[in-house]
Short mmCIF file of C-alpha atoms (C1' of nucleotides) in Angstrom, two decimals:
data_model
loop_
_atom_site.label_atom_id
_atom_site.label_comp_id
_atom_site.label_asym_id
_atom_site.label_seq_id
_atom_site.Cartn_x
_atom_site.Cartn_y
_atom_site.Cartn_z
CA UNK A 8 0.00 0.00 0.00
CA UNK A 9 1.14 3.24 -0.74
CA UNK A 10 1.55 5.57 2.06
CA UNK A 11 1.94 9.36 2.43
CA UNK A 12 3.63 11.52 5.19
CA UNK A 13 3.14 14.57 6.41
CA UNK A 14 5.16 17.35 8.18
CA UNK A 15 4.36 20.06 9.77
CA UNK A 16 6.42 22.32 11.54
CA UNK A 17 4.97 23.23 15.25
CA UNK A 18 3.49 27.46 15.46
CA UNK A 19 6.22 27.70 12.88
CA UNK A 20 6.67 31.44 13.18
CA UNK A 21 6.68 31.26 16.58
CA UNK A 22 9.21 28.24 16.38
CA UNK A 23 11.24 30.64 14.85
CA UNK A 24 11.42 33.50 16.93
CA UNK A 25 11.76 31.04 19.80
CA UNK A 26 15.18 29.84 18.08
CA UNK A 27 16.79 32.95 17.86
CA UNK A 28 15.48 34.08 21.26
CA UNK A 29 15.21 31.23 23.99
CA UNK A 30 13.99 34.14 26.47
CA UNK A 31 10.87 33.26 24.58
CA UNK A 32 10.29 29.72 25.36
CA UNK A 33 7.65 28.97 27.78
CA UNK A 34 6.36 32.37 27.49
CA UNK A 35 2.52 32.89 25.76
CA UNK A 36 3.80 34.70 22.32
CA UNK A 37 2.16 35.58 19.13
CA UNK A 38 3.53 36.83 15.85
CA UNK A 39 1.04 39.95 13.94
CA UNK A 40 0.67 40.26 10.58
CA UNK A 41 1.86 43.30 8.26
CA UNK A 42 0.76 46.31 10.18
CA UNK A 43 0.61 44.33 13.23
CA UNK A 44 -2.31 43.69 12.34
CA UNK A 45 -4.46 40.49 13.28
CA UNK A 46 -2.61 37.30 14.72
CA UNK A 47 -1.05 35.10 12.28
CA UNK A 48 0.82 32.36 14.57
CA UNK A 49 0.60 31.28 18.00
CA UNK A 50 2.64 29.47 21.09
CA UNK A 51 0.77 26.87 22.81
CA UNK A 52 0.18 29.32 25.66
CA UNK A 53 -1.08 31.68 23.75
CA UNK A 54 -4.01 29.30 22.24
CA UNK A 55 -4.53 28.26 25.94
CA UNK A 56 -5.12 31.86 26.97
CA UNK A 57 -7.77 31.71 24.24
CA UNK A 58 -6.17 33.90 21.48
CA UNK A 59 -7.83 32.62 18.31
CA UNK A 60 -5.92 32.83 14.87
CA UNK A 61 -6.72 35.32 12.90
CA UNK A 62 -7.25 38.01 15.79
CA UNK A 63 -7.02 41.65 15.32
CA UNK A 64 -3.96 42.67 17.78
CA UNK A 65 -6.27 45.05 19.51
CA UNK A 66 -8.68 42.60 20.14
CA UNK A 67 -6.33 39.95 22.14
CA UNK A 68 -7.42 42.23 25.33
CA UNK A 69 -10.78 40.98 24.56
CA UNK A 70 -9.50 37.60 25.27
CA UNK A 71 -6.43 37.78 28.58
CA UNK A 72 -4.08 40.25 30.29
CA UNK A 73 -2.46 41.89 27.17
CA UNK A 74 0.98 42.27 29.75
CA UNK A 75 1.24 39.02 28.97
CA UNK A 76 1.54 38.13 25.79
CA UNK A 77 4.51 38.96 23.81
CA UNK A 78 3.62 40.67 20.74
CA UNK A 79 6.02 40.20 17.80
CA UNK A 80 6.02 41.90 14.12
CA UNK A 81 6.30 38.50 11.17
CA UNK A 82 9.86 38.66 9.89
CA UNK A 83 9.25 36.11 6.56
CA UNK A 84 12.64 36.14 4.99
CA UNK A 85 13.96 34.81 8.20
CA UNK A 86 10.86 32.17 8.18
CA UNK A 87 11.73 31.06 5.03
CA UNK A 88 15.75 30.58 5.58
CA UNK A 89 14.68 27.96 8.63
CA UNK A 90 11.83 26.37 6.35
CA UNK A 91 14.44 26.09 3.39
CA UNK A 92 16.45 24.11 6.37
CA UNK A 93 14.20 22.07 7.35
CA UNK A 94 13.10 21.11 3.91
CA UNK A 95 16.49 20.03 2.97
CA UNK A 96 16.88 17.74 5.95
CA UNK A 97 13.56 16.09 4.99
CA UNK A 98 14.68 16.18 1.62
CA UNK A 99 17.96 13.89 2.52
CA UNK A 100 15.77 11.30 4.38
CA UNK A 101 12.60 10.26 2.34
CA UNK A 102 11.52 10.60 -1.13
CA UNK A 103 8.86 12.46 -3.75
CA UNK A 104 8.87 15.73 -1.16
CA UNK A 105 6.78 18.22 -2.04
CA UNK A 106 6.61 21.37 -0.22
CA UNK A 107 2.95 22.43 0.25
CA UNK A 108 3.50 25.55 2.47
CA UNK A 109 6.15 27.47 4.24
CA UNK A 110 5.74 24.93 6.82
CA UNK A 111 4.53 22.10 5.82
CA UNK A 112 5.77 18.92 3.26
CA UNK A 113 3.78 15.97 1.65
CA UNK A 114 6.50 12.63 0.98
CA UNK A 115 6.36 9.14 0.42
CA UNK A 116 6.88 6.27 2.84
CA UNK A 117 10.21 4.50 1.80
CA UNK A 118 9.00 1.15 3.45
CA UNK A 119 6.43 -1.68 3.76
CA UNK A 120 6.77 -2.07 6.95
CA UNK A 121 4.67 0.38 9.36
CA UNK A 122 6.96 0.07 12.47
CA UNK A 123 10.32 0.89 10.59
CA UNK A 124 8.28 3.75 8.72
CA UNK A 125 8.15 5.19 12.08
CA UNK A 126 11.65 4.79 13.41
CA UNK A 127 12.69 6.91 10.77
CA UNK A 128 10.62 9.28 11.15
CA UNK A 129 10.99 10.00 14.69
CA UNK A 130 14.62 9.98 14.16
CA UNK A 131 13.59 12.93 11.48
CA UNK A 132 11.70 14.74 13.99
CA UNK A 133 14.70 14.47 16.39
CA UNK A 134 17.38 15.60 13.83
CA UNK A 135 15.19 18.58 12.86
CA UNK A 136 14.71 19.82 16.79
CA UNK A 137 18.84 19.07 17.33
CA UNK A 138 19.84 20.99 13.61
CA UNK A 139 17.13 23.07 12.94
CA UNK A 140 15.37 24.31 16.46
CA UNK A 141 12.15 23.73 15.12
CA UNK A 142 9.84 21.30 16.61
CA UNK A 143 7.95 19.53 14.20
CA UNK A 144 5.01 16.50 14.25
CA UNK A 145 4.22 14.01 11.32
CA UNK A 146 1.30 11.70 10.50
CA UNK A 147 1.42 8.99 7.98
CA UNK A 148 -1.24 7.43 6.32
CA UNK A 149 -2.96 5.98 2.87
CA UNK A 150 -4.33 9.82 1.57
CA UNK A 151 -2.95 13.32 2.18
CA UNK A 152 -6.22 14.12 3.88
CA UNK A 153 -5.78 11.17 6.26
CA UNK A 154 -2.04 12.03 7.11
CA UNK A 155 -3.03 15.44 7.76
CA UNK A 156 -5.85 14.31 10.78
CA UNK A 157 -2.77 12.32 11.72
CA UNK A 158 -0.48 14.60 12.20
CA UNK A 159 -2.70 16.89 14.42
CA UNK A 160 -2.66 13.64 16.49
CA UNK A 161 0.82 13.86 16.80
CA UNK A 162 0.92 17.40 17.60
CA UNK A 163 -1.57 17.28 20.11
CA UNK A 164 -0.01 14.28 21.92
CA UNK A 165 4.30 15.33 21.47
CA UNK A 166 4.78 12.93 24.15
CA UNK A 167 2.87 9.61 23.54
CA UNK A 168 3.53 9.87 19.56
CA UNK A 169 7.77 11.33 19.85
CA UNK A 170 5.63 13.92 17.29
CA UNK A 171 4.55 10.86 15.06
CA UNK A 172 1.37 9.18 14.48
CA UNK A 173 0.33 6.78 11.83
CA UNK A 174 -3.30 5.76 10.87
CA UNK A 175 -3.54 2.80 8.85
CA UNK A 176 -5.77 0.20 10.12
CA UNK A 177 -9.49 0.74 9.51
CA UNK A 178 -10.34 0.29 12.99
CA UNK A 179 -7.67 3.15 13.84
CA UNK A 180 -9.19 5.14 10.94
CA UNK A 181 -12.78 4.85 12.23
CA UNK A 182 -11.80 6.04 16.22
CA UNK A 183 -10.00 8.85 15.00
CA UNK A 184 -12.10 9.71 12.47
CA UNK A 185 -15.13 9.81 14.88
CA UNK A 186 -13.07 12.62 17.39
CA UNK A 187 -12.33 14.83 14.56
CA UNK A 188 -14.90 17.43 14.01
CA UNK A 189 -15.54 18.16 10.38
CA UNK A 190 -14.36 21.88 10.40
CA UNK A 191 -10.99 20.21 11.44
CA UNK A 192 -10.77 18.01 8.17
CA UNK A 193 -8.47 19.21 5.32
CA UNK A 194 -10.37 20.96 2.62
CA UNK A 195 -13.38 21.71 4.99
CA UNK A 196 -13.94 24.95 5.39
CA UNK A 197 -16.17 27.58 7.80
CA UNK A 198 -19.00 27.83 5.05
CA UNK A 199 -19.10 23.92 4.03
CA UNK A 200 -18.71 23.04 7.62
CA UNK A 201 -21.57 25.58 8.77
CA UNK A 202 -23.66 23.86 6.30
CA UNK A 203 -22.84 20.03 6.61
CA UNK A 204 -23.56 21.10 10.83
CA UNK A 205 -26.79 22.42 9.57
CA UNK A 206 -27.30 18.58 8.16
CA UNK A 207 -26.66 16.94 11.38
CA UNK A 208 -23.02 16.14 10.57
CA UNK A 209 -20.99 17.36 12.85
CA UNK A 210 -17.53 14.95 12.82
CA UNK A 211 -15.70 13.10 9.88
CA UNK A 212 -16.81 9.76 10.43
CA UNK A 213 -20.64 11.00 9.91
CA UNK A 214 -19.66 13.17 6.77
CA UNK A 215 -17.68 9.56 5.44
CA UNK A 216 -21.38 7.91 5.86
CA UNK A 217 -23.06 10.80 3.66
CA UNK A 218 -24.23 9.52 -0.43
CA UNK A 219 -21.31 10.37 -2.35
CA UNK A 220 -23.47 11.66 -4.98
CA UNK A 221 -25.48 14.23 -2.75
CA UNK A 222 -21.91 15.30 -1.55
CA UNK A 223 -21.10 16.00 -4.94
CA UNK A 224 -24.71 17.99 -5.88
CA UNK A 225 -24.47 19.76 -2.70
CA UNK A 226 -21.09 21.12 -3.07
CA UNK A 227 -18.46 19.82 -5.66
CA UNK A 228 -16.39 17.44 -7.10
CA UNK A 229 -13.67 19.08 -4.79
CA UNK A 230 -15.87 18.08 -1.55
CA UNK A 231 -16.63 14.77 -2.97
CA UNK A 232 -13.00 14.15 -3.45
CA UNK A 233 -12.15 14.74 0.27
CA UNK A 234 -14.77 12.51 1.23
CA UNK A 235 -13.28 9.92 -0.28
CA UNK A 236 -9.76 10.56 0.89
CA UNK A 237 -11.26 9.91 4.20
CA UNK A 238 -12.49 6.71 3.00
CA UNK A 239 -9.52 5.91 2.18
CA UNK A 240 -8.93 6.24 -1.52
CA UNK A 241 -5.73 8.26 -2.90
CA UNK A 242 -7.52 11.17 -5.13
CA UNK A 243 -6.50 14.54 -3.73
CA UNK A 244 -2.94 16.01 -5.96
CA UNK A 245 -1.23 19.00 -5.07
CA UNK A 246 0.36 21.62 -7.09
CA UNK A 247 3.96 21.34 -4.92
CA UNK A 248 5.53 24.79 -4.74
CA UNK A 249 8.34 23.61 -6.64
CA UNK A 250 6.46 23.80 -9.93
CA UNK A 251 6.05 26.86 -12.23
CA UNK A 252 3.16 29.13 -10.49
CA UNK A 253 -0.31 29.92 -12.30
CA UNK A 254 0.09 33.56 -10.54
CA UNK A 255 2.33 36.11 -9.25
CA UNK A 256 1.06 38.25 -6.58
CA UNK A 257 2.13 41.02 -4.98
CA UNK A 258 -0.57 43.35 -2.86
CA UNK A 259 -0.53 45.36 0.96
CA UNK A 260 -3.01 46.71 3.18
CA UNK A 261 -1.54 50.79 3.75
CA UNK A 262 -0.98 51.80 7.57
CA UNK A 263 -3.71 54.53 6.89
CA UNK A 264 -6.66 54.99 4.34
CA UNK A 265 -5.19 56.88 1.12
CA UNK A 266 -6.82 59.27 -1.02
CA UNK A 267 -4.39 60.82 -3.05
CA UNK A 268 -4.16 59.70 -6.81
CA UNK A 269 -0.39 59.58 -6.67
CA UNK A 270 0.33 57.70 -3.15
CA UNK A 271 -1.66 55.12 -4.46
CA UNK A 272 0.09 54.72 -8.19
CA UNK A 273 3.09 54.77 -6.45
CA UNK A 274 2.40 51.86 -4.51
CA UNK A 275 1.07 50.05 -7.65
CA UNK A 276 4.67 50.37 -9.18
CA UNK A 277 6.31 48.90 -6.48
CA UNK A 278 4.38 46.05 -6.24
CA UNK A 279 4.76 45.94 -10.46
CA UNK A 280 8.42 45.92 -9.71
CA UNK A 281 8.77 43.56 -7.12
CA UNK A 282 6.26 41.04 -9.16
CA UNK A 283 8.56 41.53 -12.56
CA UNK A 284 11.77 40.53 -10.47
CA UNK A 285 10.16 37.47 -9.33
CA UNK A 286 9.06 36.31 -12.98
CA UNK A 287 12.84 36.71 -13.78
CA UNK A 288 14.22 34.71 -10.87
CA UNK A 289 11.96 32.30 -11.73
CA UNK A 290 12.36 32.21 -15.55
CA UNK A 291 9.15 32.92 -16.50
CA UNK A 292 6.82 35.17 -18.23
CA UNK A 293 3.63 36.66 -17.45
CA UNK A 294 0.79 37.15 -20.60
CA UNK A 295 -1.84 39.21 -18.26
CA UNK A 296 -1.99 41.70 -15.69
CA UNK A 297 -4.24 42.76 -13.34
CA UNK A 298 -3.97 45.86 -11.08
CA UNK A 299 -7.22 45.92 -8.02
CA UNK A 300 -7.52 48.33 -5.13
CA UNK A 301 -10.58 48.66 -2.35
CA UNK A 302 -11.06 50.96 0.71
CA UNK A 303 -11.23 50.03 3.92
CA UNK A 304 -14.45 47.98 4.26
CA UNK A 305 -14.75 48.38 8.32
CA UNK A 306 -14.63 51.94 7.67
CA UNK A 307 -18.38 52.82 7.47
CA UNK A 308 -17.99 56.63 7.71
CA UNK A 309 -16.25 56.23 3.80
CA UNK A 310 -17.90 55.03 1.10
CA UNK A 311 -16.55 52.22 -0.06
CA UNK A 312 -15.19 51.57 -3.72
CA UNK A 313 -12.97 48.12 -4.85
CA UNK A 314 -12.31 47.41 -8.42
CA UNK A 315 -9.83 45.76 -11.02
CA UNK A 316 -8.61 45.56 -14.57
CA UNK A 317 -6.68 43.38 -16.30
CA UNK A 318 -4.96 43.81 -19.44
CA UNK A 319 -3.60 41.17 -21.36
CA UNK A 320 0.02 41.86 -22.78
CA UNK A 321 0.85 42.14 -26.42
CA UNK A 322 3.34 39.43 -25.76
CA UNK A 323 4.48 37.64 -22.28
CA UNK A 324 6.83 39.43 -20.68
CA UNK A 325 9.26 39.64 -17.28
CA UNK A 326 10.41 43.35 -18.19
CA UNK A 327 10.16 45.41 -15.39
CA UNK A 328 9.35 48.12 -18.54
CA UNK A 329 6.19 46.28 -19.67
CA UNK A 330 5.03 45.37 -16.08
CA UNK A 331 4.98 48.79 -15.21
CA UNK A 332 3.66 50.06 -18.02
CA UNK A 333 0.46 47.94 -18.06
CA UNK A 334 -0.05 47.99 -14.73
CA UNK A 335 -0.13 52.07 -14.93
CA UNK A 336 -2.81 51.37 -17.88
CA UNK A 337 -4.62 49.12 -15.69
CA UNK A 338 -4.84 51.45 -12.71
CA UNK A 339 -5.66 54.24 -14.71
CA UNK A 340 -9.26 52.63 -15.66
CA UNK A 341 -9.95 51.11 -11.93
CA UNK A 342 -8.68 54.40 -9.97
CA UNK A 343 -11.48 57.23 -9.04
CA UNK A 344 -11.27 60.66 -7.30
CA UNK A 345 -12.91 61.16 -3.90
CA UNK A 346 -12.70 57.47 -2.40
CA UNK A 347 -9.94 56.29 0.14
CA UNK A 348 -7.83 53.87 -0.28
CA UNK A 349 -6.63 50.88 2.18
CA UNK A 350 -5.57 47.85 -0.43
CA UNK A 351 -4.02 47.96 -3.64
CA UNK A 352 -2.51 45.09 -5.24
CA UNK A 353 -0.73 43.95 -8.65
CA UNK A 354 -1.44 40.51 -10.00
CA UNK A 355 0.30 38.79 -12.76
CA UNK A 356 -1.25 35.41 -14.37
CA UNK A 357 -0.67 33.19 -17.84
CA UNK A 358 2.42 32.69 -16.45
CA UNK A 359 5.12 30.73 -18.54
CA UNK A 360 8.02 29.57 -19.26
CA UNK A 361 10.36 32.16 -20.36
CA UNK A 362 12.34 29.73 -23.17
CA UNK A 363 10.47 30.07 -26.13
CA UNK A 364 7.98 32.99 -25.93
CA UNK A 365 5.56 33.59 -29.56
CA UNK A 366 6.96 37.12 -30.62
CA UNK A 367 5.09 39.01 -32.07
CA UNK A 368 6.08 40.23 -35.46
CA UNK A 369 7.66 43.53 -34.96
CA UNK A 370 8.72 42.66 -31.09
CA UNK A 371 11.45 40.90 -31.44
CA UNK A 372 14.37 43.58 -31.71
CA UNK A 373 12.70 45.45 -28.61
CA UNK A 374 12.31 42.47 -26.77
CA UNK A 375 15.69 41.47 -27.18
CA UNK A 376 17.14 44.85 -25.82
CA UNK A 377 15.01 45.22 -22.86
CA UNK A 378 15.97 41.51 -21.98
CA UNK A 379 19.40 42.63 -21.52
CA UNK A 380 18.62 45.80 -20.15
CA UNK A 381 16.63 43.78 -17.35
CA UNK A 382 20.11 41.02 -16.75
CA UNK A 383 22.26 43.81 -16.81
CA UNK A 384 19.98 45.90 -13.86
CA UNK A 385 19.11 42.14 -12.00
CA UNK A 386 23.45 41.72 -11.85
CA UNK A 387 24.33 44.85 -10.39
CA UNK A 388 21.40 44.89 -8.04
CA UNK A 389 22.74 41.44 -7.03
CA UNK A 390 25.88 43.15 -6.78
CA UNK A 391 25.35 46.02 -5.08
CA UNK A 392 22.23 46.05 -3.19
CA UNK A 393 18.34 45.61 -4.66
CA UNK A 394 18.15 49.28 -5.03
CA UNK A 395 21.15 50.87 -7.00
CA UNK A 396 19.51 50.98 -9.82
CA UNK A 397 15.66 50.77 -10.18
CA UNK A 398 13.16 52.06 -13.06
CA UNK A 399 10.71 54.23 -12.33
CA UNK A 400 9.49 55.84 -8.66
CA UNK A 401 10.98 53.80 -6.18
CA UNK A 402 9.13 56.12 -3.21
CA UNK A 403 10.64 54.01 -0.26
CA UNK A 404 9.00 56.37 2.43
CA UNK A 405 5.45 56.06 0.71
CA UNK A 406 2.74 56.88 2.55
CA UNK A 407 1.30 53.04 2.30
CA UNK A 408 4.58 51.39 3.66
CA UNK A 409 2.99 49.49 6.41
CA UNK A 410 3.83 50.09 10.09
CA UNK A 411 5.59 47.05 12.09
CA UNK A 412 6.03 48.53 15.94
CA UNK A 413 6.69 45.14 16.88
CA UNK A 414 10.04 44.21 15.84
CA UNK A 415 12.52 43.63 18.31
CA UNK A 416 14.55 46.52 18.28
CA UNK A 417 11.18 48.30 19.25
CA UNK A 418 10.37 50.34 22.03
CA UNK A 419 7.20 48.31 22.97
CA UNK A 420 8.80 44.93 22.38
CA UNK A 421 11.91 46.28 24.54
CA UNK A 422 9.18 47.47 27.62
CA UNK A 423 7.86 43.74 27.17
CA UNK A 424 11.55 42.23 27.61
CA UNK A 425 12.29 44.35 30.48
CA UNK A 426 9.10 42.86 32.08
CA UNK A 427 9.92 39.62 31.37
CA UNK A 428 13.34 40.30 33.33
"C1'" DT B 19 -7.61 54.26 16.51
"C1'" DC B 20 -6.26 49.23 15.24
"C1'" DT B 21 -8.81 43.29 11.04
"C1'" DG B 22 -2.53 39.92 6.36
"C1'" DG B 23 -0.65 38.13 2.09
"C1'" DG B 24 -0.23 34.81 -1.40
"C1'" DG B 25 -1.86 31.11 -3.48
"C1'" DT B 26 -5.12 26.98 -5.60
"C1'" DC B 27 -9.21 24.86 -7.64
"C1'" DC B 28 -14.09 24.65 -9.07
"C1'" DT B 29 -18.50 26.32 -10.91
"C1'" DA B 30 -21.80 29.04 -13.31
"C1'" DG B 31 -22.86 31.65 -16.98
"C1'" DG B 32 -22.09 34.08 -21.28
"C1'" DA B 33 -20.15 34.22 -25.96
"C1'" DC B 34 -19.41 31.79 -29.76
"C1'" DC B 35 -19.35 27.91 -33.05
"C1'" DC B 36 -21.40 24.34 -36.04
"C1'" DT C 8 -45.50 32.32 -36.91
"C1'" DC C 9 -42.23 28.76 -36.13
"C1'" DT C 10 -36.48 29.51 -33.26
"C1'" DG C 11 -32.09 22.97 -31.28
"C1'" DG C 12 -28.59 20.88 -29.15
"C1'" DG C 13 -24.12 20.13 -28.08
"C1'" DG C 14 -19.66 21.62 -27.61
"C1'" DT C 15 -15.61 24.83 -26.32
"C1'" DC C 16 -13.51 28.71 -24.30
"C1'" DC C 17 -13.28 32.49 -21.22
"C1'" DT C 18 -14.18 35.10 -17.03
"C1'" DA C 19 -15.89 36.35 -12.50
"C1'" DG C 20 -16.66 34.93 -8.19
"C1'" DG C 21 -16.57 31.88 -4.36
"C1'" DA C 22 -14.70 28.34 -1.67
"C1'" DC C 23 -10.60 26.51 0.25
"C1'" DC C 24 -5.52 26.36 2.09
"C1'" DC C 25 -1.50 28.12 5.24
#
DNA sequence: TCTGGGGTCCTAGGACCC
DNA sequence: TCTGGGGTCCTAGGACCC
């Protein structure tokens, strides 16, 4: 029988903070979003205090004794140096790895046998802690959705599992499938699980005895396809991270509403910019992009406006040039005087390769220049620093930048250390 | 006062074709 | 006056994930 694993790295961000500042261990911390804005990962004393995910910073009063709860700003490009770690110690131990998040990794089981499955991989949890820092749990099992209920088991019982937990016999299947409420199963979310509760089906094992067929006219294929991972039977791919993406996105919610025409353009360019540099480093192209912005929808003293436009490009393209140029276009027919601004965003899709692009007829001398124009800027940056040289506004100090109080070096965080001493 | 960012997949409905 | 049926492609929007 075939057998997937799954890994999944323990409040990852938190993980992280924790390994470059033990002081934290023990202690209830959460990391904030851009802006500091809602919660985005949690310590397990945290989520005993009752902080949900997803909570706006101001609200975690609502919920304990702010004093104690350390507060920190999400620092990603240190995130994803330890998952890029981790990953490559997985990636030395068991096969067919693919990366589904920053903190989690699908693989295949390299033997037959159940019991030496799981020596290995509790030796893998150990060498990850002892390299890495980061605690980690795995579940095995015959589907990704199954191995994904199992590895909650192993994070919710680090001691009785050693962070690993395999379900594989149907009687095994059945218990655990019985104590797992259907909001907790992968590809469940609020709105189906709202409505399946509305049905009387309240944990996995009931939703497994629904008609497959009135799972699929209710909902979807999608839906139907879960159900039967839970039964058992290998259906559900994944698109690993390690293949070309369908979309490149870059968007930010501003500190403040904006209302200025300009403030607002000049954070569309950035985020052209930064989205054209990652086509490059990933050698692709983009054939389409879109350019959206919105207000602030829990402002209801503004009136609210969101649109977006996308333009398809003449031919694909990773030029900075081009990126910029349509994105201008494309904000130029969504932006309108007298609203506010909270959102914009840049999105880039019929992404391809970059080997073998269709010229069109009279592009191919142009293209060719501003190809070289773009290796020649992407080397010195390299060189020298991302911003030596840049095309167009580069407006570092933009009104939109968000606000992070929380980093380390800040005066709250510091006020919070001293307490903790 | 203060509510993230970056993705995927699926479906419904319209345009268009023969 | 009478006005089919089946197929493809595209897009917008909604659901999900971490």
């Amino acid at each position: 029988m075939k057998l997937y694993g799954l890994i999944d790295c323990n409040n990852f961000f938190v993980s992280c903070e924790r390994v470059f500042n033990p002081m934290l261990n023990g202690r209830s911390v959460v990391v904030l979003s851009n802006n500091d804005g809602c919660v985005i990962a949690r310590s397990n004393e945290a989520k005993a205090m009752g902080i949900p995910m997803g909570c706006p910073a101001f609200q975690i009063k609502t919920h304990c004794d702010p004093r104690q709860v350390v507060q920190l700003s999400a620092r990603h490009i240190m995130y994803h140096d330890l998952s890029q770690r981790v990953m490559s110690i997985i990636g030395a131990e068991v096969e067919n790895v693919d990366q589904y998040s920053v903190d989690e990794a699908f693989f295949t089981l390299p033997y037959e046998d159940i019991e030496r499955n799981h020596v290995l991989l509790a030796s893998l949890v150990a060498k990850i802690k002892q390299y890495v820092g980061i605690p980690v749990s795995i579940g095995f099992a015959p589907t990704r959705t199954l191995a994904k209920i199992a590895s909650h088991v192993a994070k919710k019982h680090p001691r009785i599992t050693d962070g690993v937990y395999w379900l594989v016999r149907p009687e095994a299947i059945d218990i655990i499938l019985q104590r797992t409420p259907i909001g907790d199963v992968w590809g469940i979310g609020r709105r189906l699980s709202a409505s399946l509760t509305e049905r009387g089906i309240n944990t996995a094992a009931q939703f497994t005895q629904m008609p497959s067929a009135l799972v699929r006219r209710l909902y979807s294929v999608a839906v139907e396809r879960t159900q039967r991972e839970l039964k058992g039977e290998d259906c559900v791919s994944i698109n690993p991270v390690t293949v070309a993406h369908n979309s490149i996105m870059n968007s930010r919610t501003f500190a403040h509403v904006i209302t200025k025409r300009n403030e607002v353009r000049d954070a569309v360019v950035v985020f052209a910019k930064m989205c054209a540099k990652r086509l490059r480093d990933e050698h692709v192209v983009a054939g389409s992009v879109t350019v959206y912005i919105r207000g602030d929808h829990h402002r209801e003293d503004l009136p609210y406006y969101a649109n977006s436009f996308q333009i398809k490009l003449p031919t694909p393209s990773s030029s900075t040039m081009t990126i910029v140029q349509h994105a201008l276009q494309a904000f130029g027919n969504v932006f309108r005087e007298g609203f506010s601004y909270r959102k914009a965003g840049v999105l880039l899709s019929d992404i391809t390769s970059s080997h073998g692009i269709q010229l069109g007829l009279f592009d191919t001398k142009d293209y060719a220049r501003q190809q070289r124009l773009m290796e020649a800027i992407d080397n010195i940056n390299g060189h020298y620093g991302s911003h030596v040289v840049t095309l167009a506004p580069d407006d570092s100090k933009g009104e939109w930048r968000p606000e992070k109080s929380h980093f380390q070096e800040s005066s709250r965080t510091l006020r919070i250390y001293t307490a903790m001493l």
